[in-house]
Structures are given as structure tokens and as C-alpha cells.
């Protein structure tokens, strides 16, 4: 998988890809992540990439020209499955979407800023718009990092135990069951006996029941 991220703050995005699972995925050659500074694609003075809104109003808008130039430059080198725009009014990211996107080969992620991008960008250059929640951030970089983490960990070979991702919360529209580790008793708090029994069919049944119970209590909307 190759991910090209278009941003005005590439330094903000570096650290998530220099640690933990994302770093290992890159070092293993399972994913490539490239950041492109949008200011490199403008011929305006002071590397300007935004301007005032037509019709007046507070806040600046990212101009179409540098975005178009950057995307065109990338598309001249390879084909892309998706050109994604991170925006609060996009489709909310969920596990089903992450599963689907993790199967792609090449994608571009555009990080918005200010009051967003010129609408013509969204109408002609973007193929998918994604939000990470019903709130507004100062830019799309953190949302892009969240999206990348959600999809990269699903690529075969990234996690040490590939079955781990299959039992995560939201897979099969259920929350994950409770989990325990050593010691089996701590200050009078005991691990459920079933988990110590060695009866794996019964353990799996217990986990399924607990997942369903937890979902009913905390996220009944997932069961509709």
C-alpha cells in the first residue's frame, strides 16, 4: 500500500509514523507513506495557498490551483484508488470503512485547513470524504494520522498476531469482551474461572456472550 498525504504542516504528521506499529509497517515494506507540502505547488508570493472567501465571511479558504497541481503531479506517476479529503462533514470513519480502505493499493489523503477547500476541489478532485467525528480540528493532519493507523494495522503482516485485529471492538458490530492477564488474583479481585479452565470452546462462548452483553449495555445502536 502507498499513502500520499497532502498537507501544509508535514512536520505535524511525522511523529506517528516514526514509532510503534506504523514505523514497523514502513520498515517491513508493507506500506509507504509520503508527505507532500502543498506550499511547494504554488507560485504565489510567500508560498500562499489560501485566500479570502468570495461573498465575504470570516476565515480563509484553500485555493484549488495548488491542490490541483499536487494531485496531478502524483497521478502522473501512478493510478490511485481513492483521493480522500479529511473534513468534519464527511462520512464518519468506522471499522467497516477501515477494513475496506485497508484493501486498497494507492491513495491520496488531502488535509484541510482554515474554512476548508474551494468547493470545486471537492466536486472534481475528491473521490471520498471522511470525518473522524462530529467536532472540528484546526487541520486535517491528526484525522489523517487516525485514518492511517486504523487501516495500516489491518494490513497482513503488520501485527505480530494477525488474528488480533479480527477480534477488535467493532468487528462484527460488537464491542470487544473484557480481557485479563496475570496475576489471576489481585487484592481480592479474581479473573473469571472460565478463563482459567482451559476449556476453549466454553471460553469462546463466554467471550461471545460478554461481547454481546457489553454491546447491549454501551452501544445498543450497533445491534440494530
mmCIF file of C-alpha atoms in Angstrom:
data_model
loop_
_atom_site.group_PDB
_atom_site.id
_atom_site.type_symbol
_atom_site.label_atom_id
_atom_site.label_comp_id
_atom_site.label_asym_id
_atom_site.label_seq_id
_atom_site.Cartn_x
_atom_site.Cartn_y
_atom_site.Cartn_z
ATOM 1 C CA UNK A 1 0.000 0.000 0.000
ATOM 2 C CA UNK A 2 1.143 3.553 -0.766
ATOM 3 C CA UNK A 3 -0.310 6.586 1.002
ATOM 4 C CA UNK A 4 0.440 10.111 -0.215
ATOM 5 C CA UNK A 5 -0.604 12.827 2.236
ATOM 6 C CA UNK A 6 -1.026 16.418 1.042
ATOM 7 C CA UNK A 7 -0.554 18.863 3.897
ATOM 8 C CA UNK A 8 0.582 22.354 4.833
ATOM 9 C CA UNK A 9 2.090 21.017 8.085
ATOM 10 C CA UNK A 10 4.151 17.911 7.220
ATOM 11 C CA UNK A 11 6.101 18.257 10.474
ATOM 12 C CA UNK A 12 2.883 17.687 12.434
ATOM 13 C CA UNK A 13 2.426 14.293 10.773
ATOM 14 C CA UNK A 14 5.908 12.849 11.149
ATOM 15 C CA UNK A 15 5.869 11.505 14.700
ATOM 16 C CA UNK A 16 3.020 8.947 14.345
ATOM 17 C CA UNK A 17 4.960 7.259 11.555
ATOM 18 C CA UNK A 18 8.248 7.208 13.488
ATOM 19 C CA UNK A 19 7.083 4.942 16.306
ATOM 20 C CA UNK A 20 5.305 1.718 17.164
ATOM 21 C CA UNK A 21 3.236 -0.288 14.682
ATOM 22 C CA UNK A 22 3.254 2.302 11.887
ATOM 23 C CA UNK A 23 7.053 2.525 11.943
ATOM 24 C CA UNK A 24 7.385 -1.277 11.820
ATOM 25 C CA UNK A 25 4.956 -1.498 8.907
ATOM 26 C CA UNK A 26 7.043 1.005 6.943
ATOM 27 C CA UNK A 27 10.329 -0.711 7.822
ATOM 28 C CA UNK A 28 8.903 -4.072 6.719
ATOM 29 C CA UNK A 29 7.991 -2.569 3.354
ATOM 30 C CA UNK A 30 4.297 -3.291 3.896
ATOM 31 C CA UNK A 31 3.311 0.345 3.427
ATOM 32 C CA UNK A 32 4.829 3.532 2.010
ATOM 33 C CA UNK A 33 3.809 6.885 3.452
ATOM 34 C CA UNK A 34 4.868 10.055 1.639
ATOM 35 C CA UNK A 35 4.087 13.629 2.706
ATOM 36 C CA UNK A 36 3.788 16.476 0.234
ATOM 37 C CA UNK A 37 3.935 20.104 1.323
ATOM 38 C CA UNK A 38 1.192 21.932 -0.540
ATOM 39 C CA UNK A 39 3.219 25.135 -0.466
ATOM 40 C CA UNK A 40 5.638 23.539 -2.934
ATOM 41 C CA UNK A 41 2.900 23.665 -5.559
ATOM 42 C CA UNK A 42 2.052 27.366 -5.537
ATOM 43 C CA UNK A 43 3.648 30.206 -7.482
ATOM 44 C CA UNK A 44 2.083 32.881 -5.284
ATOM 45 C CA UNK A 45 4.261 35.169 -3.180
ATOM 46 C CA UNK A 46 5.051 33.931 0.332
ATOM 47 C CA UNK A 47 4.001 30.416 -0.779
ATOM 48 C CA UNK A 48 0.345 31.402 -0.410
ATOM 49 C CA UNK A 49 -2.133 28.513 -0.661
ATOM 50 C CA UNK A 50 -5.272 30.198 0.742
ATOM 51 C CA UNK A 51 -7.344 33.322 0.079
ATOM 52 C CA UNK A 52 -10.443 35.199 1.264
ATOM 53 C CA UNK A 53 -13.904 33.805 0.594
ATOM 54 C CA UNK A 54 -15.905 35.154 -2.315
ATOM 55 C CA UNK A 55 -19.002 36.838 -0.905
ATOM 56 C CA UNK A 56 -17.268 37.777 2.319
ATOM 57 C CA UNK A 57 -17.190 35.966 5.643
ATOM 58 C CA UNK A 58 -14.660 35.043 8.303
ATOM 59 C CA UNK A 59 -11.909 32.546 7.605
ATOM 60 C CA UNK A 60 -9.604 31.721 4.708
ATOM 61 C CA UNK A 61 -10.180 29.059 2.034
ATOM 62 C CA UNK A 62 -7.578 26.753 0.477
ATOM 63 C CA UNK A 63 -7.243 27.538 -3.239
ATOM 64 C CA UNK A 64 -7.898 24.988 -5.959
ATOM 65 C CA UNK A 65 -4.773 25.644 -8.069
ATOM 66 C CA UNK A 66 -2.007 24.285 -5.771
ATOM 67 C CA UNK A 67 -4.174 21.305 -4.793
ATOM 68 C CA UNK A 68 -4.885 20.508 -8.438
ATOM 69 C CA UNK A 69 -1.189 20.791 -9.316
ATOM 70 C CA UNK A 70 -0.138 18.498 -6.478
ATOM 71 C CA UNK A 71 -2.732 15.821 -7.237
ATOM 72 C CA UNK A 72 -1.962 15.992 -10.969
ATOM 73 C CA UNK A 73 1.751 15.548 -10.237
ATOM 74 C CA UNK A 74 1.065 12.446 -8.157
ATOM 75 C CA UNK A 75 -1.378 10.979 -10.682
ATOM 76 C CA UNK A 76 1.214 11.388 -13.430
ATOM 77 C CA UNK A 77 3.337 8.770 -11.628
ATOM 78 C CA UNK A 78 0.692 6.140 -10.733
ATOM 79 C CA UNK A 79 -3.004 5.376 -10.530
ATOM 80 C CA UNK A 80 -4.868 5.941 -7.271
ATOM 81 C CA UNK A 81 -7.826 4.011 -5.900
ATOM 82 C CA UNK A 82 -9.095 6.926 -3.826
ATOM 83 C CA UNK A 83 -8.430 10.639 -3.307
ATOM 84 C CA UNK A 84 -9.622 11.218 0.260
ATOM 85 C CA UNK A 85 -10.417 14.568 1.838
ATOM 86 C CA UNK A 86 -10.417 14.780 5.645
ATOM 87 C CA UNK A 87 -13.340 17.024 6.634
ATOM 88 C CA UNK A 88 -15.775 17.243 9.585
ATOM 89 C CA UNK A 89 -18.768 16.925 7.244
ATOM 90 C CA UNK A 90 -17.525 13.754 5.560
ATOM 91 C CA UNK A 91 -18.689 10.188 6.163
ATOM 92 C CA UNK A 92 -17.806 9.150 9.705
ATOM 93 C CA UNK A 93 -14.915 6.692 9.871
ATOM 94 C CA UNK A 94 -15.858 3.297 11.298
ATOM 95 C CA UNK A 95 -14.350 -0.177 11.366
ATOM 96 C CA UNK A 96 -16.202 -1.344 8.260
ATOM 97 C CA UNK A 97 -14.794 1.589 6.298
ATOM 98 C CA UNK A 98 -11.295 0.983 7.667
ATOM 99 C CA UNK A 99 -11.496 -2.671 6.620
ATOM 100 C CA UNK A 100 -12.458 -1.650 3.086
ATOM 101 C CA UNK A 101 -9.803 1.047 2.702
ATOM 102 C CA UNK A 102 -7.080 -1.286 4.013
ATOM 103 C CA UNK A 103 -7.516 -3.369 0.847
ATOM 104 C CA UNK A 104 -6.558 -0.509 -1.483
ATOM 105 C CA UNK A 105 -3.194 -0.222 -3.208
ATOM 106 C CA UNK A 106 -2.683 3.535 -3.583
ATOM 107 C CA UNK A 107 -4.462 6.514 -2.045
ATOM 108 C CA UNK A 108 -4.077 10.248 -1.633
ATOM 109 C CA UNK A 109 -5.195 11.970 1.574
ATOM 110 C CA UNK A 110 -5.783 15.724 1.446
ATOM 111 C CA UNK A 111 -5.695 17.543 4.789
ATOM 112 C CA UNK A 112 -7.981 20.550 5.000
ATOM 113 C CA UNK A 113 -7.259 23.773 6.880
ATOM 114 C CA UNK A 114 -8.874 27.090 7.702
ATOM 115 C CA UNK A 115 -12.504 27.115 6.453
ATOM 116 C CA UNK A 116 -11.744 24.159 4.179
ATOM 117 C CA UNK A 117 -11.006 23.874 0.474
ATOM 118 C CA UNK A 118 -12.574 25.544 -2.538
ATOM 119 C CA UNK A 119 -15.757 23.582 -3.294
ATOM 120 C CA UNK A 120 -14.505 22.867 -6.816
ATOM 121 C CA UNK A 121 -11.785 20.666 -5.291
ATOM 122 C CA UNK A 122 -14.444 18.544 -3.623
ATOM 123 C CA UNK A 123 -16.568 18.341 -6.758
ATOM 124 C CA UNK A 124 -13.836 17.445 -9.261
ATOM 125 C CA UNK A 125 -10.775 16.006 -7.493
ATOM 126 C CA UNK A 126 -12.003 14.166 -4.396
ATOM 127 C CA UNK A 127 -13.464 10.653 -4.525
ATOM 128 C CA UNK A 128 -14.161 10.121 -0.812
ATOM 129 C CA UNK A 129 -14.694 12.451 2.153
ATOM 130 C CA UNK A 130 -14.012 11.179 5.677
ATOM 131 C CA UNK A 131 -14.611 12.578 9.161
ATOM 132 C CA UNK A 132 -13.228 11.108 12.385
ATOM 133 C CA UNK A 133 -16.045 12.571 14.475
ATOM 134 C CA UNK A 134 -18.549 15.349 14.977
ATOM 135 C CA UNK A 135 -16.074 18.014 16.031
ATOM 136 C CA UNK A 136 -13.700 20.440 14.322
ATOM 137 C CA UNK A 137 -9.905 20.302 14.466
ATOM 138 C CA UNK A 138 -7.559 23.061 13.338
ATOM 139 C CA UNK A 139 -6.458 20.893 10.422
ATOM 140 C CA UNK A 140 -6.862 17.509 8.800
ATOM 141 C CA UNK A 141 -3.441 16.156 9.760
ATOM 142 C CA UNK A 142 -4.496 14.490 13.013
ATOM 143 C CA UNK A 143 -7.514 12.986 11.261
ATOM 144 C CA UNK A 144 -5.247 11.666 8.514
ATOM 145 C CA UNK A 145 -2.979 10.070 11.153
ATOM 146 C CA UNK A 146 -6.001 8.399 12.780
ATOM 147 C CA UNK A 147 -7.169 7.063 9.410
ATOM 148 C CA UNK A 148 -3.701 5.734 8.570
ATOM 149 C CA UNK A 149 -3.359 3.989 11.922
ATOM 150 C CA UNK A 150 -6.804 2.399 11.555
ATOM 151 C CA UNK A 151 -6.061 0.958 8.109
ATOM 152 C CA UNK A 152 -2.348 0.129 8.320
ATOM 153 C CA UNK A 153 -2.784 -2.138 11.350
ATOM 154 C CA UNK A 154 -5.166 -4.250 9.254
ATOM 155 C CA UNK A 155 -2.611 -4.990 6.529
ATOM 156 C CA UNK A 156 -1.462 -8.631 6.759
ATOM 157 C CA UNK A 157 1.938 -8.864 8.417
ATOM 158 C CA UNK A 158 1.724 -5.565 10.323
ATOM 159 C CA UNK A 159 0.527 -7.037 13.626
ATOM 160 C CA UNK A 160 2.538 -9.852 15.174
ATOM 161 C CA UNK A 161 -0.696 -11.836 15.575
ATOM 162 C CA UNK A 162 -2.923 -11.169 12.581
ATOM 163 C CA UNK A 163 -5.980 -12.642 14.297
ATOM 164 C CA UNK A 164 -5.788 -9.869 16.914
ATOM 165 C CA UNK A 165 -7.371 -7.327 14.572
ATOM 166 C CA UNK A 166 -10.223 -9.711 13.807
ATOM 167 C CA UNK A 167 -11.330 -9.677 17.453
ATOM 168 C CA UNK A 168 -11.148 -5.918 17.925
ATOM 169 C CA UNK A 169 -14.058 -3.798 19.051
ATOM 170 C CA UNK A 170 -16.483 -3.011 16.177
ATOM 171 C CA UNK A 171 -15.543 -6.073 14.141
ATOM 172 C CA UNK A 172 -18.880 -7.833 13.532
ATOM 173 C CA UNK A 173 -20.600 -4.764 15.041
ATOM 174 C CA UNK A 174 -19.778 -5.859 18.589
ATOM 175 C CA UNK A 175 -17.666 -4.333 21.334
ATOM 176 C CA UNK A 176 -14.756 -6.471 22.485
ATOM 177 C CA UNK A 177 -15.289 -8.620 25.608
ATOM 178 C CA UNK A 178 -13.370 -7.988 28.859
ATOM 179 C CA UNK A 179 -9.751 -9.141 28.891
ATOM 180 C CA UNK A 180 -7.494 -10.185 31.794
ATOM 181 C CA UNK A 181 -3.861 -11.095 32.379
ATOM 182 C CA UNK A 182 -1.592 -12.163 35.252
ATOM 183 C CA UNK A 183 -1.877 -12.282 38.206
ATOM 184 C CA UNK A 184 -5.074 -14.329 38.379
ATOM 185 C CA UNK A 185 -5.919 -12.637 41.696
ATOM 186 C CA UNK A 186 -5.005 -9.129 42.823
ATOM 187 C CA UNK A 187 -6.196 -7.585 46.099
ATOM 188 C CA UNK A 188 -9.125 -9.970 46.146
ATOM 189 C CA UNK A 189 -10.058 -9.261 42.512
ATOM 190 C CA UNK A 190 -10.201 -12.572 40.635
ATOM 191 C CA UNK A 191 -10.134 -13.458 36.967
ATOM 192 C CA UNK A 192 -13.338 -15.311 35.924
ATOM 193 C CA UNK A 193 -12.868 -19.055 36.469
ATOM 194 C CA UNK A 194 -13.874 -19.883 32.902
ATOM 195 C CA UNK A 195 -10.766 -18.158 31.531
ATOM 196 C CA UNK A 196 -8.545 -20.375 33.660
ATOM 197 C CA UNK A 197 -10.384 -23.596 32.820
ATOM 198 C CA UNK A 198 -8.598 -24.497 29.582
ATOM 199 C CA UNK A 199 -11.995 -25.282 28.033
ATOM 200 C CA UNK A 200 -11.544 -23.220 24.882
ATOM 201 C CA UNK A 201 -14.978 -23.824 23.306
ATOM 202 C CA UNK A 202 -16.603 -22.629 26.536
ATOM 203 C CA UNK A 203 -14.165 -19.719 26.746
ATOM 204 C CA UNK A 204 -15.129 -18.608 23.239
ATOM 205 C CA UNK A 205 -18.814 -18.882 24.127
ATOM 206 C CA UNK A 206 -18.204 -16.797 27.265
ATOM 207 C CA UNK A 207 -16.400 -14.150 25.193
ATOM 208 C CA UNK A 208 -19.221 -14.026 22.658
ATOM 209 C CA UNK A 209 -21.794 -13.639 25.440
ATOM 210 C CA UNK A 210 -19.754 -10.927 27.127
ATOM 211 C CA UNK A 211 -19.259 -9.065 23.837
ATOM 212 C CA UNK A 212 -22.996 -9.114 23.200
ATOM 213 C CA UNK A 213 -23.790 -8.039 26.773
ATOM 214 C CA UNK A 214 -21.295 -5.168 26.664
ATOM 215 C CA UNK A 215 -22.633 -4.003 23.297
ATOM 216 C CA UNK A 216 -26.229 -4.092 24.557
ATOM 217 C CA UNK A 217 -25.256 -2.012 27.579
ATOM 218 C CA UNK A 218 -22.927 0.523 25.950
ATOM 219 C CA UNK A 219 -23.718 0.681 22.238
ATOM 220 C CA UNK A 220 -27.153 -0.805 21.545
ATOM 221 C CA UNK A 221 -27.222 1.179 18.283
ATOM 222 C CA UNK A 222 -24.674 -1.278 16.844
ATOM 223 C CA UNK A 223 -27.160 -4.146 17.136
ATOM 224 C CA UNK A 224 -29.893 -2.501 15.066
#
